[in-house]
XYZ file of C-alpha atoms in Angstrom:
543
model
C 6.457 56.552 37.558
C 7.607 53.237 38.942
C 10.603 52.874 40.961
C 12.672 51.574 37.979
C 11.782 54.813 36.208
C 12.727 57.042 39.156
C 16.073 55.101 39.643
C 17.064 55.621 35.716
C 17.142 59.526 36.408
C 19.753 59.124 39.465
C 23.375 58.365 39.550
C 24.598 54.773 39.740
C 27.844 52.786 39.873
C 27.601 52.079 36.455
C 28.398 55.699 35.516
C 32.067 54.919 36.652
C 32.291 51.092 35.232
C 35.455 52.263 33.283
C 37.029 54.582 35.628
C 39.641 51.727 36.955
C 41.071 51.571 33.435
C 40.618 55.216 32.201
C 41.214 57.557 35.235
C 44.499 58.752 33.914
C 43.152 59.829 30.461
C 39.957 61.254 32.297
C 42.195 63.519 34.443
C 44.376 64.647 31.443
C 41.195 65.037 29.459
C 39.512 67.307 32.170
C 42.531 69.514 32.450
C 42.516 70.097 28.765
C 38.787 71.133 28.748
C 39.323 73.459 31.725
C 42.098 75.309 29.848
C 39.881 75.660 26.911
C 36.714 76.369 29.059
C 38.582 79.349 30.835
C 38.381 82.074 28.283
C 34.781 80.807 27.004
C 33.569 80.984 30.510
C 34.731 84.456 30.877
C 33.677 85.841 27.507
C 30.118 84.491 27.845
C 29.922 85.782 31.332
C 30.752 89.556 29.998
C 28.879 89.101 26.858
C 25.563 88.005 28.878
C 25.839 91.266 31.078
C 25.987 89.062 34.193
C 29.670 89.476 34.498
C 33.053 87.194 34.158
C 32.531 85.897 37.677
C 29.124 84.678 36.781
C 30.546 82.837 33.773
C 33.320 81.009 35.899
C 30.823 80.276 38.802
C 28.501 78.658 35.977
C 31.345 76.494 34.610
C 32.347 75.460 37.964
C 29.278 74.821 39.646
C 27.186 73.635 36.902
C 29.995 71.641 35.523
C 30.164 69.444 38.622
C 26.528 69.015 39.001
C 25.625 68.246 35.111
C 28.680 66.043 35.030
C 27.555 63.956 38.213
C 23.723 63.818 37.518
C 23.470 64.170 33.817
C 22.663 61.350 31.146
C 25.847 61.598 29.143
C 29.108 60.263 30.088
C 31.350 62.804 28.248
C 29.018 66.043 28.411
C 30.550 69.103 29.561
C 28.357 71.736 30.729
C 28.731 75.560 31.391
C 27.700 78.908 29.709
C 27.426 78.798 26.010
C 26.956 81.425 23.266
C 23.056 80.260 22.658
C 22.333 80.898 26.265
C 24.069 84.356 26.189
C 21.741 85.239 23.208
C 18.818 84.667 25.246
C 19.723 85.713 28.755
C 21.611 89.124 27.575
C 18.228 91.015 26.666
C 16.420 89.642 29.843
C 19.400 90.992 32.113
C 19.492 94.237 29.983
C 15.611 94.518 30.478
C 15.344 93.549 34.168
C 18.777 94.071 35.721
C 21.385 91.519 37.033
C 19.175 91.208 40.119
C 16.772 88.882 38.234
C 19.971 86.406 37.269
C 19.536 84.269 40.162
C 15.725 84.019 40.140
C 15.363 83.292 36.503
C 18.046 80.755 36.435
C 16.451 78.687 39.415
C 13.213 78.994 37.593
C 14.426 77.804 34.322
C 16.504 75.001 35.966
C 13.214 73.835 37.779
C 11.270 73.802 34.320
C 14.277 71.582 32.676
C 14.061 69.389 35.842
C 10.306 68.839 35.251
C 10.749 68.087 31.723
C 12.974 65.352 32.390
C 10.630 63.804 35.152
C 7.756 64.005 32.350
C 9.980 61.998 29.918
C 10.032 64.717 27.380
C 13.657 64.166 26.395
C 13.185 62.684 23.185
C 11.035 65.451 21.691
C 14.244 67.292 20.457
C 14.285 64.209 17.754
C 11.390 66.105 16.434
C 13.503 69.041 15.314
C 14.325 68.716 11.744
C 18.124 68.966 10.719
C 17.963 72.367 8.565
C 16.136 73.942 11.505
C 18.915 72.648 13.842
C 21.921 74.263 11.323
C 19.780 77.338 10.713
C 19.569 77.993 14.550
C 23.134 77.308 14.850
C 24.027 79.943 12.056
C 21.755 82.481 13.393
C 23.342 82.063 17.063
C 26.807 82.401 15.468
C 25.717 85.455 13.706
C 24.115 86.976 17.050
C 27.461 85.991 19.022
C 29.704 87.790 16.532
C 27.549 91.007 16.449
C 27.385 91.005 20.229
C 31.396 91.350 20.280
C 31.400 94.340 18.066
C 31.027 97.006 21.114
C 33.933 95.318 23.157
C 35.868 95.154 19.790
C 35.818 98.839 19.371
C 36.729 99.835 22.848
C 33.222 99.947 24.838
C 32.592 98.078 27.998
C 29.404 96.432 26.726
C 26.973 97.333 24.022
C 23.697 99.146 24.101
C 20.863 97.610 25.992
C 17.657 96.834 25.114
C 17.806 96.343 21.317
C 18.950 93.657 18.979
C 22.538 92.468 18.497
C 22.753 93.780 15.143
C 21.502 97.403 16.123
C 23.902 97.538 19.059
C 26.773 96.433 16.626
C 25.895 99.158 14.272
C 25.090 102.001 16.794
C 28.680 100.821 18.816
C 30.613 101.543 15.408
C 29.036 104.719 14.395
C 29.387 106.102 17.945
C 32.833 104.790 18.714
C 35.658 106.868 20.159
C 38.317 105.878 17.517
C 41.114 106.902 19.968
C 39.906 103.898 21.917
C 38.634 101.876 19.081
C 41.939 101.476 17.093
C 43.863 99.829 20.046
C 40.863 97.517 20.921
C 40.590 96.453 17.267
C 44.378 95.966 17.063
C 44.188 93.579 19.814
C 40.942 91.565 18.470
C 43.190 91.202 15.336
C 46.103 90.095 17.494
C 43.938 87.447 19.236
C 42.360 86.035 15.844
C 45.908 85.968 14.352
C 47.106 83.918 17.295
C 44.105 81.374 17.350
C 44.532 80.917 13.745
C 48.358 80.430 13.647
C 49.026 78.667 16.889
C 47.567 75.386 15.969
C 50.153 75.235 13.030
C 52.827 75.485 15.993
C 51.339 72.928 18.465
C 48.091 71.563 19.564
C 49.126 71.063 23.226
C 48.248 74.409 24.439
C 44.776 75.810 23.187
C 45.019 78.936 20.994
C 42.850 80.862 22.949
C 44.506 80.646 26.111
C 47.929 81.647 24.251
C 46.200 84.597 22.607
C 44.959 85.857 25.522
C 47.818 85.644 27.743
C 49.977 87.177 24.861
C 47.592 90.078 24.320
C 47.111 90.896 28.093
C 50.850 91.029 28.584
C 51.199 93.022 25.489
C 48.487 95.458 26.369
C 49.889 95.946 29.777
C 53.454 96.413 28.775
C 52.374 99.061 25.928
C 50.060 100.721 28.458
C 47.085 100.335 26.032
C 44.126 101.900 27.594
C 41.298 99.679 27.008
C 38.523 98.127 29.452
C 39.398 95.049 31.142
C 37.364 92.283 32.981
C 38.085 93.927 36.255
C 37.643 92.358 39.748
C 37.025 88.768 40.279
C 35.931 86.914 43.327
C 39.102 84.945 45.097
C 36.740 82.097 45.561
C 32.899 80.777 45.375
C 30.400 82.670 46.953
C 28.045 81.326 49.410
C 24.768 79.932 48.071
C 21.882 82.139 48.867
C 18.192 81.770 47.894
C 16.829 84.338 45.265
C 14.130 86.770 46.495
C 10.713 85.621 45.686
C 7.704 87.553 45.207
C 4.740 87.075 43.018
C 5.513 90.290 40.756
C 9.089 88.769 39.865
C 7.519 85.432 39.322
C 5.214 86.711 36.723
C 7.438 88.894 34.985
C 10.136 86.267 34.453
C 7.941 83.299 33.597
C 8.167 83.874 29.899
C 11.920 84.374 29.910
C 12.271 81.556 32.077
C 10.379 79.257 29.781
C 12.574 80.473 26.807
C 15.379 79.720 28.754
C 14.608 76.366 29.817
C 13.529 75.394 26.058
C 16.820 76.472 24.980
C 18.830 74.554 27.764
C 16.939 71.483 26.988
C 17.260 71.842 23.184
C 20.986 72.592 23.512
C 21.870 70.024 25.729
C 20.295 67.101 24.214
C 21.707 68.200 21.145
C 25.235 68.408 22.400
C 24.791 64.963 24.155
C 23.511 63.475 20.768
C 26.500 64.547 18.804
C 28.937 63.436 21.644
C 27.274 59.848 21.274
C 28.421 59.658 17.628
C 31.701 60.768 18.554
C 32.457 57.980 21.264
C 31.836 54.342 21.995
C 31.376 54.881 25.989
C 27.630 54.269 25.353
C 24.724 56.227 24.510
C 22.800 59.141 26.690
C 19.687 58.984 28.946
C 17.704 62.206 27.344
C 15.441 62.317 30.451
C 18.243 61.925 32.933
C 20.161 64.679 31.127
C 17.298 66.928 31.248
C 17.227 66.277 35.100
C 20.918 66.761 35.525
C 21.059 69.997 33.413
C 18.135 71.395 35.181
C 19.494 70.761 38.770
C 22.921 72.266 37.491
C 21.329 75.590 36.626
C 19.475 75.682 39.789
C 22.762 75.109 41.677
C 24.250 77.756 39.379
C 21.667 80.211 40.379
C 22.050 79.903 44.067
C 25.745 80.811 43.894
C 25.228 83.527 41.608
C 25.955 82.029 38.133
C 23.968 81.859 35.036
C 21.790 79.133 33.196
C 23.876 76.169 31.960
C 23.720 73.924 28.896
C 25.700 71.171 27.432
C 28.545 72.772 25.546
C 29.144 71.275 22.106
C 32.806 72.571 21.614
C 34.114 71.684 25.042
C 32.319 68.161 24.981
C 33.782 67.726 21.518
C 37.291 68.709 23.003
C 36.597 66.239 25.871
C 35.812 63.304 23.588
C 38.625 63.960 21.519
C 41.141 63.956 24.340
C 39.906 60.342 25.179
C 37.476 60.713 28.163
C 35.771 57.726 29.130
C 33.788 58.854 32.289
C 32.052 61.572 34.166
C 35.383 62.307 36.107
C 36.788 64.172 33.114
C 34.187 66.875 33.427
C 34.461 67.100 37.016
C 38.417 67.730 36.541
C 37.455 70.442 34.238
C 35.283 72.081 36.877
C 38.059 71.658 39.425
C 40.839 73.181 37.153
C 38.546 76.184 37.033
C 38.268 76.680 40.547
C 42.001 76.317 40.888
C 42.393 79.293 38.619
C 39.856 81.132 40.524
C 41.603 80.617 43.912
C 45.137 81.280 42.839
C 45.119 83.687 39.700
C 41.829 85.920 39.907
C 44.231 89.045 40.053
C 45.714 88.195 36.747
C 42.557 87.201 35.041
C 41.089 90.762 36.185
C 43.716 92.466 33.935
C 42.599 90.617 30.421
C 41.082 93.264 27.972
C 37.741 92.692 27.089
C 38.598 93.421 23.452
C 40.763 90.045 23.542
C 37.742 87.949 25.056
C 35.546 89.576 22.160
C 38.351 88.124 19.740
C 37.952 84.808 21.262
C 34.365 84.832 20.774
C 34.142 86.157 17.162
C 36.823 83.296 16.264
C 34.527 80.894 18.323
C 31.574 82.344 16.300
C 33.029 81.811 12.550
C 33.912 78.437 13.574
C 30.436 77.507 14.425
C 29.587 77.769 10.700
C 30.626 74.602 8.748
C 30.817 75.614 5.037
C 30.419 72.034 4.249
C 27.070 71.752 6.220
C 25.724 74.925 4.862
C 26.201 73.800 1.309
C 24.704 70.325 2.086
C 21.382 71.923 3.473
C 21.102 74.284 0.354
C 21.603 71.569 -2.183
C 19.505 69.028 -0.345
C 16.184 70.486 -1.558
C 14.165 73.872 -1.920
C 12.231 72.823 1.404
C 15.545 72.392 3.385
C 16.983 75.473 1.828
C 13.973 77.258 2.852
C 13.737 76.001 6.462
C 17.576 76.554 7.018
C 17.297 80.287 5.805
C 14.106 80.991 7.520
C 15.352 79.771 11.068
C 18.560 81.485 10.591
C 16.906 84.927 9.566
C 14.191 84.600 12.459
C 16.815 83.931 15.094
C 18.821 86.849 14.281
C 15.986 89.385 13.707
C 13.422 88.025 16.068
C 14.094 85.485 18.746
C 15.755 82.090 19.391
C 12.502 80.314 20.584
C 10.540 81.742 17.820
C 12.829 80.461 15.342
C 12.524 76.975 16.663
C 8.733 77.203 16.868
C 8.390 78.533 13.396
C 10.912 76.478 11.809
C 9.263 73.208 13.202
C 6.017 74.646 12.141
C 6.957 75.224 8.581
C 8.708 71.882 8.545
C 5.554 70.375 9.773
C 3.296 72.073 7.129
C 5.979 71.272 4.304
C 5.990 67.437 5.580
C 2.331 67.298 5.313
C 2.325 68.587 1.916
C 4.894 66.061 0.686
C 2.770 63.435 2.277
C -0.536 64.693 0.868
C 1.051 64.691 -2.485
C 2.256 60.976 -2.234
C -1.577 60.419 -2.154
C -3.134 59.298 -5.311
C -5.930 57.485 -7.402
C -5.035 55.018 -10.073
C -7.750 53.544 -12.182
C -6.521 49.957 -13.134
C -7.922 47.407 -15.648
C -9.943 44.507 -14.243
C -7.583 41.273 -13.868
C -8.273 38.233 -16.101
C -10.299 38.059 -19.591
C -12.695 40.729 -20.349
C -16.312 40.280 -19.812
C -19.168 42.095 -21.515
C -20.135 45.154 -19.348
C -16.736 45.775 -17.841
C -16.672 49.171 -19.276
C -19.372 49.898 -16.831
C -17.081 49.085 -13.775
C -14.086 51.226 -12.381
C -11.353 49.577 -10.448
C -9.661 52.273 -8.591
C -6.647 51.876 -6.241
C -6.120 54.543 -3.506
C -2.515 55.064 -2.385
C -0.594 56.910 0.228
C -2.299 58.836 2.900
C -6.251 59.910 3.024
C -5.943 62.532 5.847
C -7.118 65.699 6.369
C -4.480 67.282 3.977
C -5.256 64.916 0.790
C -8.665 63.456 1.286
C -10.695 66.314 -0.624
C -8.308 66.329 -3.360
C -8.131 62.586 -3.908
C -11.579 61.797 -3.541
C -12.777 64.620 -5.663
C -11.027 62.656 -8.502
C -13.162 59.436 -7.588
C -16.361 61.772 -7.512
C -15.787 63.282 -10.937
C -15.801 59.564 -12.681
C -18.566 59.400 -15.261
C -20.115 56.379 -17.498
C -19.816 53.811 -14.835
C -22.353 52.079 -12.676
C -20.206 50.290 -10.226
C -16.845 51.654 -8.545
C -14.439 49.304 -6.822
C -12.174 51.015 -4.360
C -9.094 49.022 -3.418
C -7.992 50.362 -0.141
C -5.192 48.140 1.159
C -2.396 50.513 -0.265
C -3.724 53.296 2.481
C -1.044 53.881 4.760
C -2.687 56.514 6.690
C -6.460 57.228 7.240
C -7.776 59.851 9.809
C -11.265 60.930 10.819
C -11.362 63.507 8.053
C -10.502 60.827 5.026
C -13.092 58.374 6.759
C -15.709 61.187 6.479
C -14.764 62.377 3.364
C -14.776 58.521 1.903
C -18.347 57.951 3.641
C -19.755 61.096 1.954
C -18.117 59.887 -1.216
C -20.007 56.614 -1.123
C -23.314 58.403 -0.323
C -22.802 60.834 -3.386
C -22.211 58.017 -5.692
C -25.065 56.119 -4.579
C -27.428 58.932 -5.089
C -26.336 58.898 -8.599
C -27.011 55.249 -9.017
C -23.343 54.186 -8.792
C -23.049 51.290 -6.409
C -19.590 51.384 -4.399
C -17.830 48.155 -3.331
C -14.653 48.527 -0.873
C -11.998 46.006 -1.102
C -8.924 45.310 1.140
C -9.719 47.692 4.290
C -6.875 47.174 6.682
C -7.776 45.782 10.107
C -6.435 49.237 11.868
C -8.921 51.336 9.421
C -11.985 49.045 10.155
C -13.076 50.435 13.358
C -12.884 54.335 12.170
C -14.598 53.693 8.831
C -17.528 51.570 10.445
C -17.857 54.446 12.998
C -18.069 57.081 10.076
C -20.738 54.829 8.396
C -18.735 53.889 5.396
C -19.007 50.312 5.802
C -22.895 50.108 6.686
C -23.458 47.744 3.807
C -21.796 44.681 4.749
C -22.300 42.927 1.327
C -20.438 45.768 -0.474
C -17.292 45.023 1.494
C -14.861 42.645 0.468
C -11.396 41.092 1.536
C -10.496 39.833 -1.753
C -10.526 41.445 -5.137
C -11.807 38.634 -7.284
C -14.991 38.568 -5.050
C -15.326 42.257 -5.314
C -14.973 42.039 -9.259
C -17.648 39.134 -9.382
C -20.037 40.847 -7.565
C -19.542 44.141 -9.672
C -20.207 42.152 -12.758
C -23.127 40.625 -11.253
C -24.622 44.028 -10.479
C -23.864 45.427 -14.118
C -25.487 41.887 -15.547
C -28.515 42.372 -13.653
C -29.051 46.036 -14.821
C -28.533 45.076 -18.441
C -31.235 42.515 -17.923
C -33.600 44.830 -16.470
C -32.882 47.310 -19.548
């Protein structure tokens, strides 16, 4: 890459061009986002199996690094529900000791993607796939909370979320489960009703504080978060060995792919909400990758851009990266001065927060829009959601994009057609022996045989004029089939004249041998018709 290209991936003074005018609102926005992020960071850390401390560390460390180095002015980063869905089975299978290494590996892969300028590839993911992916994640997040909602410290390891939820309900100790469910319902009620009172303080914070105080006062015996660090740990390098690198390679790739996709989707959504400028997709990948690397060194989780926290940041009026940095500082202050109080929060309260969060991720209006758009969009949406829940997030994206590509090719191939037209001008004796055919659309591997088979079946003519000026796409398969068609017709004694070949298609057709006879290739229709009539007249005379 050139020097300018490298510099575009690095921070600059332009990142803070509006700070002199917006620093007050940026600081207030950061405080608001920090308050919203606290329960989510705790909950996502616990739900992933890494622990509440890992969630807080990720929000603090990755939040600062991504804010400074990322490609969006208003993006807020940290642990997210989608990442929990991918990370939880990895930690359940390989243990928490694998957290640091897999986080750093995934971060380096995301950095490499940014340096390789792969940021814009996320635009290739169809909207129904994204929405189906989101719904699937929401379902998994909800199901992951069921074990804590019935009084367990964690769900069954190594199984799908739905199976762990079913097993937790069937094996629950209802002496503990009923109080835990009561706490969950209390959290849900407060989060739903509190916005009717005021929007100044997030309902999740009010719900957690109220439920924690109530549980302590009543002596409710349910699992709690437990001890938290009173500060950030010192950064340490993860232990490296070839066996660990090999075993964690596939999970690291999956985590990196998800981190890149979710971060860029979040940044793209934020761009539509604010006028502070667009985002640099490649720089965003570099920033998010380095944020995960830093998080892993401090004992945190892989980080991504968080759509919900970013939306709060934008709605609060944030204009620069200072707001996202402030949110991380707020969380750090809470860790330094209030970790003892946070440790007493019941896990059931966090489960309630994430259940509400999961439900809010599914927007009924969007679901209705996708389902009513077309059968293909509905199929993509449902298929992606089902595969996300039942198989794997990355498989869902890959299969969703693959099916979308097949459907798109089918639509393009159906647009291809052959239309027989009347010869322009006054009719001339012998015109019935001339077929004027217009080829439309795309002549590629998905449509070439079907389209050109119709041409080959034409009978009772001695000359075929192929009008090719309306062909939008021509690939090697289409050129080869066209060449075979010309050869087949001429064996039957039918002369093929080609009119209107576009300049961009000449080289390919010439290379494949379709334009070997120069006197049968025309730029203008009337010249081709005159030649066809001359050929027919000559054959009539010879008869």
